[in-house]
Coordinates of C-alpha atoms in Angstrom, one line a residue:
M1028 CA 55.0 148.2 86.8
A1029 CA 57.6 146.7 89.0
Q1030 CA 58.5 149.9 90.9
F1031 CA 55.0 150.1 92.4
G1032 CA 55.1 146.5 93.6
T1033 CA 55.8 147.2 97.3
L1034 CA 53.4 150.2 97.5
S1035 CA 50.6 148.2 95.8
D1036 CA 51.1 145.2 98.1
R1037 CA 51.0 147.4 101.2
L1038 CA 47.8 149.3 100.1
T1039 CA 46.1 146.1 99.0
E1040 CA 46.8 144.5 102.4
T1041 CA 45.4 147.5 104.2
F1042 CA 42.2 147.5 102.3
R1043 CA 41.8 143.7 102.7
N1044 CA 41.7 144.3 106.5
L1045 CA 38.8 146.7 106.0
R1046 CA 36.6 144.3 104.1
S1047 CA 35.6 142.3 107.2
K1048 CA 34.1 145.4 108.8
G1049 CA 30.5 146.3 108.4
R1050 CA 31.0 149.8 109.7
L1051 CA 34.1 152.0 110.0
T1052 CA 34.8 153.7 113.3
P1053 CA 37.1 156.8 113.6
S1054 CA 39.8 154.5 115.0
D1055 CA 39.5 152.2 111.9
V1056 CA 40.0 155.2 109.7
D1057 CA 42.9 156.5 111.7
G1058 CA 44.6 153.1 111.5
T1059 CA 44.0 152.9 107.7
V1060 CA 45.4 156.4 107.1
R1061 CA 48.4 155.5 109.3
E1062 CA 49.2 152.5 107.1
I1063 CA 48.7 154.5 103.9
R1064 CA 51.2 157.1 105.3
R1065 CA 53.8 154.5 106.1
A1066 CA 53.4 152.9 102.6
L1067 CA 53.8 156.2 100.8
L1068 CA 56.9 157.2 102.8
D1069 CA 58.5 153.8 102.2
A1070 CA 57.9 154.4 98.5
D1071 CA 60.0 157.6 98.7
V1072 CA 57.0 159.9 98.1
A1073 CA 57.8 163.5 99.2
L1074 CA 56.7 164.2 102.8
E1075 CA 54.6 167.3 101.9
V1076 CA 52.7 165.2 99.3
V1077 CA 52.1 162.4 101.9
K1078 CA 50.8 164.9 104.4
S1079 CA 48.4 166.5 102.0
F1080 CA 47.3 163.1 100.6
T1081 CA 46.6 161.5 103.9
A1082 CA 44.8 164.5 105.4
S1083 CA 42.4 164.6 102.4
V1084 CA 41.8 160.8 102.6
R1085 CA 41.1 161.1 106.4
E1086 CA 38.7 164.0 106.0
R1087 CA 36.7 162.3 103.3
A1088 CA 36.7 158.9 105.0
L1089 CA 35.1 160.4 108.1
S1090 CA 32.5 162.3 106.2
D1091 CA 28.9 161.4 105.5
E1092 CA 29.7 160.0 102.1
V1093 CA 31.3 156.9 103.8
N1094 CA 28.9 156.6 106.7
K1095 CA 25.9 156.4 104.4
A1096 CA 27.6 153.9 102.0
L1097 CA 26.5 150.3 101.9
N1098 CA 30.1 149.1 101.9
P1099 CA 32.4 151.5 103.7
A1100 CA 35.6 149.6 102.8
Q1101 CA 34.9 149.9 99.1
Q1102 CA 34.1 153.6 99.5
V1103 CA 37.5 154.2 101.2
V1104 CA 39.2 152.4 98.3
Q1105 CA 37.4 154.7 95.9
I1106 CA 38.5 157.8 97.9
V1107 CA 42.1 156.7 97.8
N1108 CA 41.9 156.0 94.1
E1109 CA 40.5 159.5 93.4
E1110 CA 43.1 161.1 95.6
L1111 CA 45.9 159.1 93.8
V1112 CA 44.6 160.3 90.4
G1113 CA 44.7 163.9 91.8
I1114 CA 48.4 163.8 92.9
L1115 CA 49.3 162.1 89.6
G1116 CA 48.0 165.1 87.7
G1117 CA 44.2 164.5 87.3
Q1118 CA 43.5 164.3 83.6
Q1119 CA 45.7 163.2 80.8
R1120 CA 47.5 165.9 78.9
R1121 CA 48.4 165.5 75.3
L1122 CA 51.0 167.1 73.2
E1123 CA 50.1 170.5 71.8
F1124 CA 51.1 170.9 68.2
A1125 CA 51.9 174.2 66.6
K1126 CA 49.4 175.7 64.2
R1127 CA 52.2 176.2 61.7
P1128 CA 54.7 173.3 61.6
P1129 CA 57.2 172.4 62.7
T1130 CA 56.3 171.7 66.3
V1131 CA 59.4 171.9 68.4
I1132 CA 59.8 169.6 71.4
M1133 CA 62.8 170.2 73.7
L1134 CA 64.0 167.5 76.1
A1135 CA 65.7 168.5 79.3
G1136 CA 67.0 166.6 82.3
L1137 CA 70.1 165.3 84.1
Q1138 CA 72.7 163.1 82.5
G1139 CA 71.7 159.4 82.7
A1140 CA 67.9 160.1 82.8
G1141 CA 67.5 158.5 79.4
K1142 CA 66.9 161.6 77.2
T1143 CA 68.6 160.2 74.1
T1144 CA 66.8 156.9 74.1
L1145 CA 63.6 158.7 74.9
A1146 CA 64.1 161.0 71.8
G1147 CA 64.1 157.8 69.6
K1148 CA 61.0 156.4 71.4
L1149 CA 59.1 159.7 71.0
G1150 CA 60.1 160.0 67.4
K1151 CA 58.9 156.4 66.6
W1152 CA 55.6 157.0 68.5
L1153 CA 55.0 160.2 66.5
K1154 CA 55.8 158.5 63.2
K1155 CA 53.3 155.8 64.0
D1156 CA 50.8 158.6 64.5
G1157 CA 51.3 160.0 61.0
H1158 CA 53.9 162.7 61.8
T1159 CA 57.3 163.3 60.2
P1160 CA 59.7 163.9 63.1
M1161 CA 63.4 164.9 63.0
L1162 CA 65.8 164.3 65.9
V1163 CA 68.4 167.0 66.6
A1164 CA 71.7 166.1 68.3
A1165 CA 72.2 169.1 70.5
D1166 CA 74.0 167.1 73.2
L1167 CA 77.6 167.9 72.2
Q1168 CA 79.1 167.3 75.7
R1169 CA 78.6 163.7 76.7
P1170 CA 81.0 161.3 74.9
N1171 CA 79.4 159.5 72.0
A1172 CA 76.0 161.2 72.6
V1173 CA 75.7 162.1 68.9
T1174 CA 76.6 158.6 67.8
Q1175 CA 74.0 157.1 70.2
L1176 CA 71.3 159.4 68.8
Q1177 CA 72.1 158.4 65.3
V1178 CA 71.9 154.7 66.2
V1179 CA 68.6 155.2 68.0
G1180 CA 67.2 157.3 65.1
E1181 CA 68.2 154.5 62.6
Q1182 CA 66.4 151.9 64.7
A1183 CA 63.3 154.1 65.0
G1184 CA 63.3 154.9 61.3
V1185 CA 63.5 158.6 62.0
E1186 CA 65.8 161.3 60.4
V1187 CA 68.6 162.7 62.6
Y1188 CA 70.2 166.1 62.2
A1189 CA 73.8 165.9 63.5
P1190 CA 76.1 168.4 61.8
E1191 CA 78.7 168.4 64.7
P1192 CA 80.7 165.3 65.9
G1193 CA 80.1 166.1 69.6
N1194 CA 82.5 165.0 72.4
G1195 CA 83.0 168.6 73.4
V1196 CA 83.1 170.0 69.9
G1197 CA 80.5 172.3 68.5
D1198 CA 77.9 174.9 69.6
P1199 CA 74.6 173.3 70.7
V1200 CA 72.7 176.6 70.4
K1201 CA 73.8 177.1 66.8
V1202 CA 72.9 173.5 66.0
A1203 CA 69.4 173.9 67.4
K1204 CA 68.9 177.2 65.3
N1205 CA 70.1 175.6 62.1
A1206 CA 67.9 172.6 62.7
M1207 CA 64.8 174.8 62.5
K1208 CA 65.7 176.0 59.0
V1209 CA 66.4 172.4 57.9
A1210 CA 63.0 171.2 59.3
V1211 CA 61.2 173.9 57.3
D1212 CA 63.1 173.3 54.1
R1213 CA 62.7 169.5 54.3
Q1214 CA 59.1 169.7 55.6
F1215 CA 59.4 167.9 58.9
D1216 CA 56.4 168.7 61.0
T1217 CA 58.0 167.8 64.4
V1218 CA 61.5 168.6 65.7
I1219 CA 62.8 166.8 68.8
V1220 CA 65.8 168.5 70.4
D1221 CA 68.1 166.3 72.5
T1222 CA 70.0 168.6 75.0
A1223 CA 73.0 167.9 77.2
G1224 CA 72.7 167.0 80.9
R1225 CA 74.9 167.0 83.9
L1226 CA 75.5 164.6 86.8
G1227 CA 74.0 167.2 89.0
V1228 CA 72.2 170.5 88.8
D1229 CA 74.6 173.4 88.2
A1230 CA 74.6 176.9 86.7
E1231 CA 76.3 176.0 83.4
L1232 CA 73.7 173.3 82.7
M1233 CA 70.8 175.7 83.3
K1234 CA 72.4 178.5 81.2
Q1235 CA 72.9 176.2 78.2
A1236 CA 69.4 174.8 78.4
A1237 CA 67.9 178.3 78.8
N1238 CA 69.9 179.5 75.7
I1239 CA 68.6 176.6 73.6
R1240 CA 65.1 177.3 74.7
K1241 CA 65.4 180.9 73.8
A1242 CA 66.9 180.0 70.4
V1243 CA 64.3 177.5 69.2
D1244 CA 61.2 178.8 71.2
P1245 CA 59.8 175.2 71.7
D1246 CA 56.1 174.4 71.8
E1247 CA 56.8 171.8 74.5
V1248 CA 59.6 171.4 77.0
L1249 CA 59.6 167.9 78.4
F1250 CA 61.5 167.3 81.6
V1251 CA 62.8 163.7 81.6
I1252 CA 63.3 162.2 85.0
D1253 CA 64.6 158.9 86.2
A1254 CA 61.7 157.2 88.2
M1255 CA 64.2 155.4 90.4
I1256 CA 66.0 158.4 92.0
G1257 CA 63.5 158.7 94.8
Q1258 CA 63.5 161.8 97.0
D1259 CA 66.0 163.6 94.7
A1260 CA 63.3 163.8 92.1
V1261 CA 61.6 166.7 94.0
A1262 CA 64.8 168.8 94.3
T1263 CA 65.8 168.2 90.7
A1264 CA 62.3 169.0 89.3
R1265 CA 62.2 172.2 91.2
A1266 CA 65.6 173.3 90.0
F1267 CA 64.7 172.7 86.4
Q1268 CA 61.4 174.4 86.8
E1269 CA 63.1 177.5 88.2
G1270 CA 66.0 177.5 85.7
V1271 CA 64.4 176.4 82.4
D1272 CA 60.8 175.7 83.2
F1273 CA 59.0 172.9 81.4
T1274 CA 55.5 172.1 80.2
G1275 CA 55.4 168.4 81.0
V1276 CA 57.2 165.5 82.6
V1277 CA 58.3 162.2 81.2
L1278 CA 59.1 159.3 83.6
S1279 CA 61.9 157.1 82.3
K1280 CA 62.9 153.6 83.6
L1281 CA 59.5 153.0 85.0
D1282 CA 60.2 149.3 84.7
G1283 CA 62.8 149.4 87.4
D1284 CA 62.7 147.9 90.8
A1285 CA 62.8 151.2 92.8
R1286 CA 59.9 152.3 94.9
G1287 CA 58.6 154.9 92.5
G1288 CA 58.3 158.0 94.7
A1289 CA 59.2 160.3 91.8
A1290 CA 56.0 159.4 89.9
L1291 CA 53.8 160.3 92.9
S1292 CA 55.7 163.5 93.8
V1293 CA 56.7 165.4 90.7
A1294 CA 53.3 166.3 89.3
S1295 CA 52.0 167.4 92.7
I1296 CA 55.1 169.4 93.6
T1297 CA 55.6 171.2 90.2
G1298 CA 52.0 171.5 89.0
R1299 CA 53.1 170.1 85.6
P1300 CA 51.5 167.0 84.2
I1301 CA 53.2 163.7 83.6
M1302 CA 52.7 163.2 79.8
F1303 CA 54.6 160.0 78.9
A1304 CA 56.1 157.0 80.6
S1305 CA 59.1 154.9 79.4
T1306 CA 58.5 151.3 80.5
G1307 CA 61.4 149.3 79.1
E1308 CA 64.6 149.3 77.0
N1309 CA 62.9 148.6 73.6
L1310 CA 61.8 151.6 71.5
D1311 CA 58.2 150.4 71.6
D1312 CA 58.2 150.4 75.5
F1313 CA 56.7 153.9 75.5
E1314 CA 53.2 155.1 76.3
P1315 CA 51.1 158.2 77.1
F1316 CA 50.6 158.6 80.8
H1317 CA 47.0 158.2 82.1
P1318 CA 46.7 159.2 85.8
D1319 CA 43.5 157.3 86.3
R1320 CA 44.9 154.1 84.8
M1321 CA 48.2 154.4 86.8
A1322 CA 46.2 154.8 90.0
S1323 CA 44.2 151.7 89.2
R1324 CA 47.4 149.7 88.7
I1325 CA 48.8 150.9 92.0
L1326 CA 45.6 149.8 93.8
D1327 CA 45.5 146.4 91.9
L1328 CA 42.3 147.4 90.1
G1329 CA 43.8 146.6 86.7
D1330 CA 44.3 148.6 83.6
V1331 CA 42.1 146.9 81.0
L1332 CA 41.8 150.0 78.7
S1333 CA 45.6 150.1 78.1
L1334 CA 45.5 146.3 77.6
I1335 CA 42.8 146.7 74.9
E1336 CA 44.7 149.5 73.2
Q1337 CA 47.9 147.4 73.0
A1338 CA 45.9 144.5 71.6
Q1339 CA 44.2 146.6 69.0
Q1340 CA 47.6 147.9 67.8
A1341 CA 49.1 144.4 67.4
F1342 CA 46.2 142.3 66.2
D1343 CA 44.8 142.3 62.7
E1344 CA 41.0 142.2 62.6
D1345 CA 40.8 140.3 59.3
E1346 CA 43.3 137.7 60.6
A1347 CA 41.4 137.3 63.8
R1348 CA 38.2 136.7 61.8
K1349 CA 39.9 134.0 59.7
V1350 CA 41.2 132.3 62.9
A1351 CA 37.7 132.4 64.4
E1352 CA 36.3 130.7 61.3
K1353 CA 39.1 128.0 61.5
I1354 CA 38.3 127.3 65.1
A1355 CA 34.6 127.0 64.4
T1356 CA 35.3 124.6 61.5
D1357 CA 37.9 122.5 63.5
S1358 CA 40.6 123.5 61.0
F1359 CA 42.8 125.4 63.5
T1360 CA 46.5 124.3 62.9
L1361 CA 49.8 124.8 64.5
D1362 CA 50.6 127.4 61.8
D1363 CA 47.7 129.5 63.0
F1364 CA 48.8 129.0 66.6
L1365 CA 52.3 130.3 65.6
K1366 CA 50.8 133.4 63.9
Q1367 CA 48.8 134.2 67.0
M1368 CA 51.8 133.9 69.3
Q1369 CA 53.8 136.2 67.0
Q1370 CA 51.0 138.8 67.1
L1371 CA 50.9 138.5 70.9
R1372 CA 54.7 139.3 71.0
K1373 CA 54.1 142.4 68.9
A1374 CA 51.7 143.7 71.5
G1375 CA 54.6 144.0 74.0
S1376 CA 55.8 142.2 77.1
I1377 CA 53.4 139.5 78.0
K1378 CA 54.4 139.8 81.7
S1379 CA 53.5 143.5 81.6
M1380 CA 50.2 142.8 79.9
L1381 CA 49.3 140.2 82.5
G1382 CA 50.1 142.8 85.1
M1383 CA 47.4 145.0 83.8
L1384 CA 44.7 142.5 84.7
P1385 CA 42.7 143.2 87.9
G1386 CA 44.0 141.3 90.8
A1387 CA 47.4 140.7 89.1
K1388 CA 49.3 141.3 92.3
G1389 CA 47.9 138.0 93.6
M1390 CA 49.8 136.3 90.8
R1391 CA 53.1 138.2 91.6
E1392 CA 55.1 135.0 92.1
A1393 CA 53.8 133.4 88.9
L1394 CA 54.4 136.6 86.9
D1395 CA 57.9 137.0 88.3
S1396 CA 58.8 133.4 87.4
F1397 CA 57.3 133.7 83.9
D1398 CA 60.0 133.4 81.3
E1399 CA 59.3 135.4 78.1
R1400 CA 61.8 133.2 76.3
E1401 CA 59.4 130.3 76.6
I1402 CA 57.4 131.7 73.6
V1403 CA 60.6 131.9 71.6
R1404 CA 61.3 128.2 72.3
T1405 CA 57.7 127.3 71.4
E1406 CA 58.1 129.2 68.1
A1407 CA 61.4 127.3 67.4
I1408 CA 59.6 123.9 67.9
I1409 CA 56.8 124.8 65.5
Q1410 CA 59.1 126.2 62.9
S1411 CA 61.1 123.0 63.0
M1412 CA 58.1 121.1 61.7
T1413 CA 57.1 120.6 58.1
P1414 CA 54.0 122.2 56.7
Q1415 CA 52.3 118.8 56.7
E1416 CA 53.2 118.2 60.4
R1417 CA 51.9 121.6 61.4
A1418 CA 48.6 120.9 59.6
L1419 CA 48.2 117.3 61.0
P1420 CA 49.9 117.0 64.4
K1421 CA 48.5 113.4 64.6
I1422 CA 51.2 112.2 62.2
L1423 CA 54.0 113.1 64.7
N1424 CA 55.4 109.8 65.5
R1425 CA 58.5 109.1 67.7
S1426 CA 61.1 109.6 64.9
R1427 CA 59.4 112.9 63.7
R1428 CA 59.3 114.3 67.2
L1429 CA 63.0 113.4 67.8
R1430 CA 63.9 115.2 64.6
I1431 CA 61.9 118.3 65.6
A1432 CA 63.5 118.4 69.0
R1433 CA 66.9 118.3 67.5
G1434 CA 66.1 121.0 65.0
A1435 CA 64.7 123.3 67.7
G1436 CA 67.4 122.6 70.3
S1437 CA 64.9 121.2 72.7
T1438 CA 63.8 117.8 74.1
V1439 CA 61.2 115.3 72.9
T1440 CA 59.4 115.9 76.2
E1441 CA 59.0 119.6 75.4
V1442 CA 57.7 118.7 71.9
N1443 CA 55.2 116.3 73.5
Q1444 CA 54.1 119.0 75.9
L1445 CA 53.6 121.5 73.2
V1446 CA 51.5 119.1 71.1
N1447 CA 49.3 118.2 74.1
R1448 CA 48.8 121.8 75.1
F1449 CA 47.8 122.7 71.5
E1450 CA 45.3 119.8 71.3
Q1451 CA 43.7 120.8 74.6
A1452 CA 43.6 124.5 73.6
A1453 CA 42.0 123.6 70.2
K1454 CA 39.3 121.6 71.9
M1455 CA 38.6 124.4 74.4
M1456 CA 38.4 127.0 71.6
K1457 CA 36.1 124.8 69.5
T1458 CA 33.8 124.4 72.5
V1459 CA 33.7 128.2 73.1
A1460 CA 33.1 128.8 69.3
K1461 CA 30.0 126.6 69.5
G1462 CA 28.6 128.5 72.5
G1463 CA 29.6 126.0 75.1
V1464 CA 31.7 126.4 78.3
P1465 CA 35.0 124.6 78.2
Q1466 CA 35.9 122.3 81.1
V1467 CA 39.3 123.4 82.4
P1468 CA 41.5 120.6 83.6
G1469 CA 41.6 120.3 87.4
M1470 CA 38.2 122.0 87.7
G1471 CA 34.7 120.5 88.0
P1472 CA 31.9 121.3 85.6
V1473 CA 30.3 124.7 85.9
P1474 CA 26.8 124.4 87.4
G1475 CA 24.1 125.2 84.9
A1476 CA 26.5 125.4 82.0
S1477 CA 25.9 123.6 78.7
Y1478 CA 28.9 121.8 77.2
A1479 CA 29.3 121.7 73.5
G1480 CA 31.6 118.7 73.6
K1481 CA 30.8 115.1 73.1
R1482 CA 27.5 113.9 74.6
Q1483 CA 27.3 110.7 76.4
Q1484 CA 26.0 108.1 74.0
P1485 CA 23.2 105.9 75.2
K1486 CA 24.2 102.3 76.0
K1487 CA 23.5 99.9 73.2
K1488 CA 20.7 97.4 73.8
G1489 CA 22.1 94.0 74.8
S1490 CA 25.5 95.4 75.9
K1491 CA 27.1 93.7 78.9
A1492 CA 27.8 95.4 82.2
G1493 CA 31.3 96.1 83.2
N1494 CA 30.7 94.9 86.8
P1495 CA 31.5 91.1 86.9
A1496 CA 28.6 90.4 89.3
K1497 CA 26.1 92.1 87.0
R1498 CA 27.6 90.5 84.0
A1499 CA 27.2 87.1 85.6
A1500 CA 23.6 87.8 86.3
Q1501 CA 23.0 89.0 82.7
N1502 CA 24.6 85.8 81.4
A1503 CA 22.4 83.8 83.6
A1504 CA 19.3 85.7 82.4
I1505 CA 20.3 85.1 78.8
A1506 CA 20.9 81.4 79.4
S1507 CA 17.5 81.0 80.9
G1508 CA 15.7 82.3 77.9
P1509 CA 13.2 85.1 77.5
Q1510 CA 11.1 85.8 80.6
A1511 CA 7.5 86.8 80.6
P1512 CA 7.0 90.4 81.4
T1513 CA 5.8 91.0 85.0
A1514 CA 3.9 93.9 86.3
P1515 CA 6.0 96.3 88.3
T1516 CA 5.5 96.0 92.0
G1517 CA 8.0 98.6 93.3
G1518 CA 7.4 102.2 94.1
G1519 CA 7.8 105.1 91.8
F1520 CA 11.5 105.6 92.8
G1521 CA 12.5 102.0 92.0
L1522 CA 12.2 100.8 95.6
G1523 CA 10.8 97.3 96.4
G1524 CA 10.9 96.1 92.8
A1525 CA 10.4 92.4 91.8
K1526 CA 13.5 90.2 92.1
N1527 CA 14.8 88.0 89.4
P1528 CA 13.3 84.5 90.0
K1529 CA 16.2 82.8 88.2
A1530 CA 19.3 82.7 90.5
P1531 CA 22.8 82.0 89.1
T1532 CA 24.0 78.4 89.3
E1533 CA 26.7 77.1 91.6
E1534 CA 29.1 76.8 88.7
E1535 CA 28.5 80.4 87.7
M1536 CA 29.0 81.6 91.3
A1537 CA 32.3 79.6 91.5
A1538 CA 33.5 81.1 88.3
L1539 CA 32.6 84.6 89.5
G1540 CA 34.4 84.1 92.8
K1541 CA 37.5 82.8 91.0
F1542 CA 37.4 85.9 88.7
L1543 CA 37.1 88.3 91.6
N1544 CA 39.8 86.7 93.7
R1545 CA 42.4 86.4 90.9

């Protein structure tokens, strides 16, 4: 969620300053609330929302619930988190489907907010959920809007009803009415109506949207708003609420680099819940909006639940079980590694998934510099190998690696790095599968942890020491023949033990000195 980056950093820094305090004074609370107010205003949150939010945080922070807390700073973070959930809408609100299909969903918003693309995303999401949606091209004003919806519908695998060519030709109200009859006849259970927008709010726009709403009597009217428009979000949302009214909000372009004030203002100002969020350009970059999870992301507390849901949708349990068995039996190959990477890509953007981890803001520079195309290059290298080479990487000699590099459009160095990383990963996964704790390169052993790797073999009897001085002494002892055992005279810790009565000869010492000084 790039648009909350600045806000999240400011809030995280504010709370970090509180952790060193054992008790919060009223001046500490006032200073914290002041920093929160500045952070929200810089994020383009509406002023009335900021005032209400900070007043509530200050009142609760000065109450007995903080004074009696063992860790006041953590309690303040919890208060801010709960207040953020409140202004984001409280609880998640799902789509309400009609008792008698079809369920009609009307999209409204300004031109450029992303309604047409969102219609395809919503249609694909509903189709995955077992519904049979149909898209209706009722935006007959914007140039090529009908064509765009047809292309998006084809990519999403969803039927599109477009009887008029658009570009100013056709009656959108008549198209919406006829679409209801077609949906009933062809048994579509959901109808998504894409309406026209304007560059700004005007009477003509509101009249057309109100007429379409009256004609189709939608079960849901979703107001699509660009999350990057800042303070204008409040005025636009109020205008649509008065002119058309809507039942829910959809935030589009939530992957942008703006400050995200729309997301924190619209739900609180209009009293309508945020139901969906569009997080990218791909049709799969679409998710239901969870206020509690979004608040956790803003405060850098992570969003593990969303991460688990994405992983469950992308990964096959049977395939995962097979991979686990291969790891345990030391038969994990580059082919299996390739399949795992491909499943990981299906789950969505790796950068966004890493951003859902708690404390991810501390890895901001690493995440920003992460190149998603690196996985594509890795796939190309593995796919340039023969099946035998994928199964047995040890046979990859210099000529084979040169051929693979040429086939993948990479260098031999990149091939070598991939093979080395794979071997290290395979060893670590095998150690984990056996119940051990892998030793990460660059880190020392974990205290108290048992390692399932190779155990140190006891030194063979009669083996010579690696130290030249000790080896010379051993040679001297061997040359002098077996010695009679003597009673130990040293202490229990090896101190004051008996010395070897047979000292090395002058020739041996000269040879040793020559060896050490060479």
